[in-house]
GROMACS .gro file of C-alpha atoms in nm:
model
  323
    1MET     CA    1   0.304  -2.095   2.572
    2MET     CA    2   0.010  -2.251   2.463
    3ASN     CA    3  -0.113  -2.558   2.617
    4LEU     CA    4  -0.202  -2.769   2.309
    5ARG     CA    5  -0.198  -3.106   2.202
    6SER     CA    6   0.096  -3.191   2.006
    7LEU     CA    7   0.081  -3.388   1.635
    8PRO     CA    8   0.433  -3.502   1.548
    9ALA     CA    9   0.457  -3.571   1.181
   10THR     CA   10   0.288  -3.895   1.207
   11ALA     CA   11  -0.029  -3.751   1.308
   12SER     CA   12  -0.027  -3.929   1.656
   13PHE     CA   13  -0.087  -3.705   1.989
   14VAL     CA   14   0.232  -3.673   2.167
   15SER     CA   15   0.350  -3.364   2.363
   16SER     CA   16   0.640  -3.209   2.269
   17THR     CA   17   0.807  -2.840   2.292
   18PRO     CA   18   1.073  -2.784   2.002
   19LYS     CA   19   1.364  -2.559   2.094
   20ALA     CA   20   1.306  -2.232   1.961
   21THR     CA   21   1.565  -2.095   1.744
   22ASN     CA   22   1.599  -1.729   1.616
   23ASP     CA   23   1.863  -1.721   1.376
   24ALA     CA   24   1.934  -1.343   1.365
   25THR     CA   25   2.214  -1.370   1.126
   26HIS     CA   26   2.021  -1.586   0.879
   27ASN     CA   27   2.060  -1.458   0.518
   28HIS     CA   28   1.706  -1.344   0.401
   29LYS     CA   29   1.593  -1.228   0.029
   30TYR     CA   30   1.214  -1.109  -0.006
   31LEU     CA   31   1.096  -1.020  -0.350
   32LYS     CA   32   1.066  -0.681  -0.414
   33LEU     CA   33   0.732  -0.618  -0.568
   34PRO     CA   34   0.784  -0.831  -0.884
   35LYS     CA   35   0.832  -0.728  -1.224
   36LEU     CA   36   0.841  -1.119  -1.262
   37ILE     CA   37   1.078  -1.255  -1.572
   38ASN     CA   38   0.977  -1.453  -1.878
   39SER     CA   39   1.263  -1.698  -1.820
   40GLY     CA   40   1.173  -1.979  -2.087
   41ALA     CA   41   0.963  -2.261  -2.170
   42PRO     CA   42   0.723  -2.429  -1.906
   43SER     CA   43   0.813  -2.729  -1.721
   44LYS     CA   44   0.636  -2.992  -1.556
   45LEU     CA   45   0.524  -3.010  -1.207
   46THR     CA   46   0.375  -3.298  -1.092
   47THR     CA   47   0.122  -3.345  -0.803
   48GLU     CA   48   0.248  -3.702  -0.716
   49PHE     CA   49   0.362  -3.643  -0.366
   50LEU     CA   50   0.017  -3.553  -0.268
   51SER     CA   51  -0.095  -3.811  -0.005
   52PRO     CA   52  -0.324  -4.075  -0.110
   53ASP     CA   53  -0.601  -3.942   0.134
   54SER     CA   54  -0.560  -3.576   0.036
   55PRO     CA   55  -0.871  -3.458  -0.127
   56ASP     CA   56  -0.648  -3.266  -0.374
   57ARG     CA   57  -0.510  -3.616  -0.511
   58THR     CA   58  -0.622  -3.548  -0.877
   59GLY     CA   59  -0.358  -3.798  -1.055
   60THR     CA   60  -0.294  -3.497  -1.319
   61THR     CA   61   0.028  -3.296  -1.389
   62ILE     CA   62   0.027  -2.940  -1.359
   63THR     CA   63   0.178  -2.722  -1.603
   64LYS     CA   64   0.421  -2.472  -1.438
   65PRO     CA   65   0.602  -2.174  -1.624
   66CYS     CA   66   0.958  -2.218  -1.567
   67PHE     CA   67   1.148  -1.932  -1.438
   68CYS     CA   68   1.497  -2.113  -1.506
   69GLY     CA   69   1.505  -2.258  -1.133
   70ARG     CA   70   1.344  -2.055  -0.852
   71ARG     CA   71   1.629  -1.948  -0.756
   72ARG     CA   72   1.748  -1.772  -1.044
   73PHE     CA   73   1.387  -1.628  -1.067
   74ILE     CA   74   1.423  -1.515  -0.722
   75GLU     CA   75   1.725  -1.337  -0.750
   76ALA     CA   76   1.641  -1.173  -1.064
   77ALA     CA   77   1.326  -1.035  -0.910
   78THR     CA   78   1.403  -0.956  -0.539
   79LEU     CA   79   1.611  -0.667  -0.384
   80GLY     CA   80   1.988  -0.665  -0.451
   81THR     CA   81   2.040  -0.671  -0.071
   82THR     CA   82   1.920  -0.881   0.235
   83ARG     CA   83   1.774  -0.594   0.438
   84PHE     CA   84   1.456  -0.480   0.517
   85PRO     CA   85   1.244  -0.235   0.530
   86ILE     CA   86   1.075  -0.362   0.211
   87GLN     CA   87   0.894  -0.100  -0.020
   88PRO     CA   88   0.540   0.028   0.030
   89ALA     CA   89   0.245  -0.190  -0.104
   90ARG     CA   90   0.189  -0.103  -0.454
   91ALA     CA   91   0.096  -0.453  -0.627
   92SER     CA   92  -0.191  -0.256  -0.791
   93ASN     CA   93   0.033  -0.068  -1.038
   94LEU     CA   94   0.223  -0.379  -1.133
   95GLU     CA   95   0.154  -0.553  -1.485
   96PRO     CA   96   0.313  -0.892  -1.407
   97ASP     CA   97   0.486  -1.072  -1.671
   98SER     CA   98   0.285  -1.315  -1.884
   99ASP     CA   99   0.423  -1.622  -1.754
  100TYR     CA  100   0.342  -1.515  -1.386
  101LYS     CA  101  -0.019  -1.469  -1.500
  102VAL     CA  102  -0.035  -1.805  -1.640
  103LEU     CA  103   0.091  -1.942  -1.326
  104LEU     CA  104  -0.163  -1.729  -1.103
  105ASN     CA  105  -0.445  -1.841  -1.303
  106LYS     CA  106  -0.369  -2.196  -1.331
  107PHE     CA  107  -0.409  -2.214  -0.952
  108HIS     CA  108  -0.670  -1.951  -0.917
  109PRO     CA  109  -0.884  -1.868  -1.237
  110PRO     CA  110  -0.982  -1.502  -1.297
  111ARG     CA  111  -1.308  -1.408  -1.139
  112PRO     CA  112  -1.543  -1.117  -1.244
  113ASP     CA  113  -1.439  -0.788  -1.113
  114TRP     CA  114  -1.741  -0.711  -0.939
  115TYR     CA  115  -1.707  -1.081  -0.754
  116GLU     CA  116  -1.379  -1.020  -0.638
  117GLU     CA  117  -1.462  -0.630  -0.519
  118LEU     CA  118  -1.766  -0.792  -0.341
  119TYR     CA  119  -1.616  -1.076  -0.173
  120ALA     CA  120  -1.296  -0.834  -0.021
  121TRP     CA  121  -1.571  -0.593   0.106
  122VAL     CA  122  -1.761  -0.897   0.263
  123LEU     CA  123  -1.466  -1.033   0.426
  124ASN     CA  124  -1.371  -0.683   0.532
  125SER     CA  125  -1.704  -0.548   0.648
  126ALA     CA  126  -1.920  -0.861   0.728
  127THR     CA  127  -1.735  -1.071   0.955
  128LYS     CA  128  -1.711  -0.918   1.303
  129SER     CA  129  -1.906  -1.127   1.495
  130TYR     CA  130  -1.695  -1.437   1.355
  131GLU     CA  131  -1.385  -1.243   1.421
  132ALA     CA  132  -1.525  -1.130   1.802
  133GLU     CA  133  -1.558  -1.536   1.863
  134VAL     CA  134  -1.222  -1.648   1.685
  135ALA     CA  135  -1.032  -1.355   1.880
  136LYS     CA  136  -0.948  -1.577   2.187
  137TYR     CA  137  -0.790  -1.846   1.993
  138LYS     CA  138  -0.607  -1.632   1.756
  139SER     CA  139  -0.465  -1.433   2.062
  140GLN     CA  140  -0.321  -1.744   2.174
  141ILE     CA  141  -0.159  -1.856   1.868
  142PHE     CA  142  -0.030  -1.512   1.751
  143SER     CA  143   0.106  -1.451   2.116
  144ASN     CA  144   0.394  -1.710   2.019
  145LEU     CA  145   0.536  -1.482   1.744
  146LYS     CA  146   0.640  -1.233   1.988
  147GLY     CA  147   1.044  -1.167   1.985
  148LYS     CA  148   1.050  -1.468   1.756
  149ALA     CA  149   0.922  -1.344   1.376
  150ASN     CA  150   1.063  -1.048   1.261
  151ARG     CA  151   0.979  -1.153   0.911
  152ILE     CA  152   0.658  -1.259   0.860
  153LEU     CA  153   0.449  -1.426   0.552
  154GLU     CA  154   0.079  -1.424   0.567
  155ILE     CA  155  -0.084  -1.667   0.283
  156GLY     CA  156  -0.434  -1.555   0.214
  157ILE     CA  157  -0.394  -1.236   0.382
  158GLY     CA  158  -0.741  -1.098   0.252
  159PRO     CA  159  -0.801  -0.740   0.425
  160GLY     CA  160  -0.565  -0.809   0.694
  161LEU     CA  161  -0.730  -0.892   0.997
  162ASN     CA  162  -0.493  -1.048   1.149
  163LEU     CA  163  -0.251  -0.760   1.128
  164SER     CA  164  -0.405  -0.619   1.472
  165TYR     CA  165  -0.254  -0.946   1.646
  166TYR     CA  166   0.105  -0.933   1.546
  167GLY     CA  167   0.148  -0.579   1.306
  168SER     CA  168   0.219  -0.367   1.587
  169ASP     CA  169   0.526  -0.548   1.710
  170PRO     CA  170   0.834  -0.338   1.689
  171GLY     CA  171   1.035  -0.394   1.375
  172VAL     CA  172   0.823  -0.641   1.240
  173GLN     CA  173   0.826  -0.680   0.853
  174VAL     CA  174   0.513  -0.839   0.638
  175VAL     CA  175   0.444  -0.967   0.315
  176GLY     CA  176   0.081  -1.064   0.248
  177ILE     CA  177   0.002  -1.263  -0.057
  178ASP     CA  178  -0.355  -1.319  -0.183
  179PRO     CA  179  -0.472  -1.354  -0.537
  180ASN     CA  180  -0.768  -1.107  -0.505
  181LEU     CA  181  -0.625  -0.775  -0.563
  182LYS     CA  182  -0.933  -0.595  -0.446
  183MET     CA  183  -0.803  -0.697  -0.097
  184GLU     CA  184  -0.454  -0.450  -0.106
  185LYS     CA  185  -0.666  -0.164  -0.035
  186TYR     CA  186  -0.845  -0.296   0.305
  187ALA     CA  187  -0.475  -0.483   0.390
  188GLN     CA  188  -0.302  -0.168   0.348
  189SER     CA  189  -0.595   0.018   0.577
  190SER     CA  190  -0.541  -0.276   0.812
  191ALA     CA  191  -0.184  -0.220   0.844
  192GLU     CA  192  -0.194   0.139   0.921
  193SER     CA  193  -0.464   0.076   1.198
  194ALA     CA  194  -0.252  -0.208   1.321
  195GLY     CA  195   0.042   0.052   1.353
  196LEU     CA  196   0.225  -0.128   1.101
  197PRO     CA  197   0.453   0.130   0.856
  198LEU     CA  198   0.369   0.070   0.492
  199SER     CA  199   0.737   0.082   0.442
  200ASN     CA  200   0.737  -0.247   0.658
  201PHE     CA  201   0.427  -0.423   0.458
  202GLU     CA  202   0.417  -0.556   0.103
  203PHE     CA  203   0.112  -0.678  -0.080
  204ILE     CA  204   0.177  -0.926  -0.367
  205GLN     CA  205  -0.101  -1.066  -0.588
  206ALA     CA  206  -0.007  -1.452  -0.564
  207VAL     CA  207  -0.114  -1.783  -0.455
  208GLY     CA  208  -0.009  -2.012  -0.174
  209GLU     CA  209   0.094  -2.304  -0.445
  210SER     CA  210   0.359  -2.088  -0.579
  211ILE     CA  211   0.506  -1.828  -0.302
  212PRO     CA  212   0.701  -1.584  -0.494
  213LEU     CA  213   0.980  -1.565  -0.199
  214SER     CA  214   1.324  -1.742  -0.153
  215ASP     CA  215   1.425  -2.058   0.041
  216ALA     CA  216   1.425  -2.018   0.413
  217SER     CA  217   1.330  -1.638   0.388
  218VAL     CA  218   1.077  -1.580   0.685
  219ASP     CA  219   1.061  -1.658   1.051
  220ALA     CA  220   0.698  -1.742   1.053
  221VAL     CA  221   0.405  -1.792   0.819
  222VAL     CA  222   0.035  -1.683   0.885
  223GLY     CA  223  -0.259  -1.841   0.751
  224THR     CA  224  -0.626  -1.847   0.860
  225LEU     CA  225  -0.902  -1.955   0.651
  226VAL     CA  226  -0.683  -2.031   0.369
  227LEU     CA  227  -0.646  -2.393   0.316
  228CYS     CA  228  -1.018  -2.434   0.249
  229SER     CA  229  -0.957  -2.249  -0.037
  230VAL     CA  230  -0.626  -2.302  -0.217
  231LYS     CA  231  -0.660  -2.570  -0.535
  232TYR     CA  232  -0.389  -2.801  -0.392
  233VAL     CA  233  -0.358  -2.819  -0.029
  234ASP     CA  234  -0.031  -3.010   0.010
  235LEU     CA  235   0.168  -2.790  -0.260
  236THR     CA  236   0.044  -2.474  -0.052
  237LEU     CA  237   0.189  -2.659   0.270
  238LYS     CA  238   0.524  -2.763   0.082
  239GLU     CA  239   0.573  -2.408  -0.019
  240VAL     CA  240   0.514  -2.301   0.347
  241MET     CA  241   0.791  -2.555   0.454
  242ARG     CA  242   1.029  -2.409   0.173
  243VAL     CA  243   0.999  -2.031   0.253
  244LEU     CA  244   1.037  -2.090   0.661
  245ARG     CA  245   1.390  -2.052   0.791
  246PRO     CA  246   1.489  -2.372   1.018
  247GLY     CA  247   1.306  -2.292   1.343
  248GLY     CA  248   1.042  -2.104   1.197
  249LEU     CA  249   0.665  -2.115   1.292
  250TYR     CA  250   0.352  -2.189   1.082
  251VAL     CA  251   0.028  -2.050   1.272
  252PHE     CA  252  -0.267  -2.151   1.169
  253VAL     CA  253  -0.686  -2.149   1.204
  254GLU     CA  254  -0.849  -2.330   0.954
  255HIS     CA  255  -1.204  -2.503   0.951
  256VAL     CA  256  -1.239  -2.868   0.858
  257ALA     CA  257  -1.504  -3.140   0.779
  258GLU     CA  258  -1.711  -3.258   1.086
  259LYS     CA  259  -1.671  -3.648   1.174
  260ASP     CA  260  -1.828  -3.898   0.949
  261GLY     CA  261  -2.176  -3.993   1.043
  262THR     CA  262  -2.296  -3.694   1.169
  263PHE     CA  263  -2.568  -3.461   1.052
  264LEU     CA  264  -2.323  -3.203   1.004
  265LYS     CA  265  -2.091  -3.396   0.778
  266PHE     CA  266  -2.413  -3.483   0.565
  267LEU     CA  267  -2.516  -3.106   0.530
  268GLN     CA  268  -2.123  -3.010   0.444
  269ARG     CA  269  -2.142  -3.264   0.178
  270VAL     CA  270  -2.451  -3.135   0.028
  271LEU     CA  271  -2.349  -2.755   0.050
  272ASP     CA  272  -2.002  -2.808  -0.061
  273PRO     CA  273  -2.051  -2.724  -0.437
  274LEU     CA  274  -2.239  -2.412  -0.359
  275GLN     CA  275  -1.988  -2.305  -0.077
  276GLN     CA  276  -1.732  -2.309  -0.341
  277THR     CA  277  -1.923  -2.129  -0.580
  278VAL     CA  278  -2.003  -1.817  -0.333
  279ALA     CA  279  -1.730  -1.832  -0.112
  280ASP     CA  280  -1.442  -1.817  -0.368
  281GLY     CA  281  -1.358  -2.191  -0.387
  282CYS     CA  282  -1.381  -2.254  -0.012
  283HIS     CA  283  -1.436  -2.652   0.071
  284LEU     CA  284  -1.644  -2.758   0.355
  285SER     CA  285  -1.494  -3.124   0.342
  286ARG     CA  286  -1.148  -3.103   0.391
  287GLU     CA  287  -0.934  -3.282   0.632
  288THR     CA  288  -0.700  -2.993   0.676
  289GLY     CA  289  -0.526  -3.128   1.026
  290ASN     CA  290  -0.431  -3.446   0.848
  291ASN     CA  291  -0.257  -3.235   0.581
  292ILE     CA  292  -0.084  -3.022   0.809
  293SER     CA  293   0.041  -3.306   1.041
  294SER     CA  294   0.195  -3.498   0.730
  295ALA     CA  295   0.362  -3.186   0.588
  296GLY     CA  296   0.689  -3.253   0.722
  297PHE     CA  297   0.686  -3.030   1.020
  298SER     CA  298   0.887  -3.143   1.317
  299ASN     CA  299   0.628  -3.054   1.539
  300VAL     CA  300   0.262  -2.955   1.535
  301GLU     CA  301   0.059  -2.835   1.820
  302LEU     CA  302  -0.345  -2.816   1.741
  303GLU     CA  303  -0.665  -2.795   1.903
  304VAL     CA  304  -1.005  -2.827   1.796
  305ALA     CA  305  -1.301  -2.571   1.844
  306TYR     CA  306  -1.650  -2.505   1.739
  307LEU     CA  307  -1.766  -2.170   1.680
  308SER     CA  308  -2.141  -2.060   1.723
  309ASN     CA  309  -2.069  -1.775   1.441
  310ALA     CA  310  -1.927  -2.023   1.214
  311SER     CA  311  -2.267  -2.238   1.156
  312PHE     CA  312  -2.202  -2.534   0.942
  313VAL     CA  313  -1.825  -2.444   0.882
  314ASN     CA  314  -1.731  -2.631   1.175
  315PRO     CA  315  -1.504  -2.770   1.357
  316HIS     CA  316  -1.204  -2.522   1.351
  317ILE     CA  317  -0.833  -2.627   1.413
  318TYR     CA  318  -0.576  -2.409   1.561
  319GLY     CA  319  -0.229  -2.412   1.649
  320ILE     CA  320   0.136  -2.405   1.564
  321ALA     CA  321   0.354  -2.599   1.339
  322TYR     CA  322   0.754  -2.617   1.359
  323LYS     CA  323   0.993  -2.677   1.073
   0.00000   0.00000   0.00000
């Protein structure tokens, strides 16, 4: 087990170890590479639940296409059985329903094709020094998945660099979601390199704010450097909570804003607009640790680290949250 500081839902630092559960009989349903269903008129999804200090609080209302209830949508689009393995990734061959495109574009407006290809290549090829430095922290948190998580969702999977930490576990089955379809080929290659059969890996073009999986359907959710770039942090965490089974784990590494009054915080505020443009919506000034600690998890273990290879994208938080 890691020796991490513990954050209960109130964000105070109290050490606690939750009781691990591994309900092998839990009834899981996964999306089978969606032919998503057009089920009717749009409904309203309000962001009123966002915390007052959340950087995502806009006071606006999001129009979210209605699939006549999430459960009906999932049941119509999922496998007719609750068993794995899931089918090989083939998301790039899909033509999603128009309502799904509206929903996807609502949270992640389309980027030029060349931009998505370039960004996917950069994340796959130009982050080796960063990955080498962050490896010791990832190794600590991902070790907690062994023997506890057979069904894993990774949000913002990108080129699949995290699969080397958990993809080789016997019988593990992974769904990776990312709004950038150009990531799929890299993620598939990473899965094969990690020893994860493509029959146990599925890539879905989707966003964290609307995860196309059913309630309590995964043992663990993985997310590294993804909450910096989603449009609504609290909505994404609400979705993480929804898809996790009771006792499930949320494993995370995120960069957050530096403390107020420091030169680095000033620099982050100045560079934030540029960072969002060149780094696919990445924000430098988010207090993501606060969002995670107030998301309703029963316990949050969190540590802080500074990475020399991350420059002004510091500090980092890493840890585990328990449902």
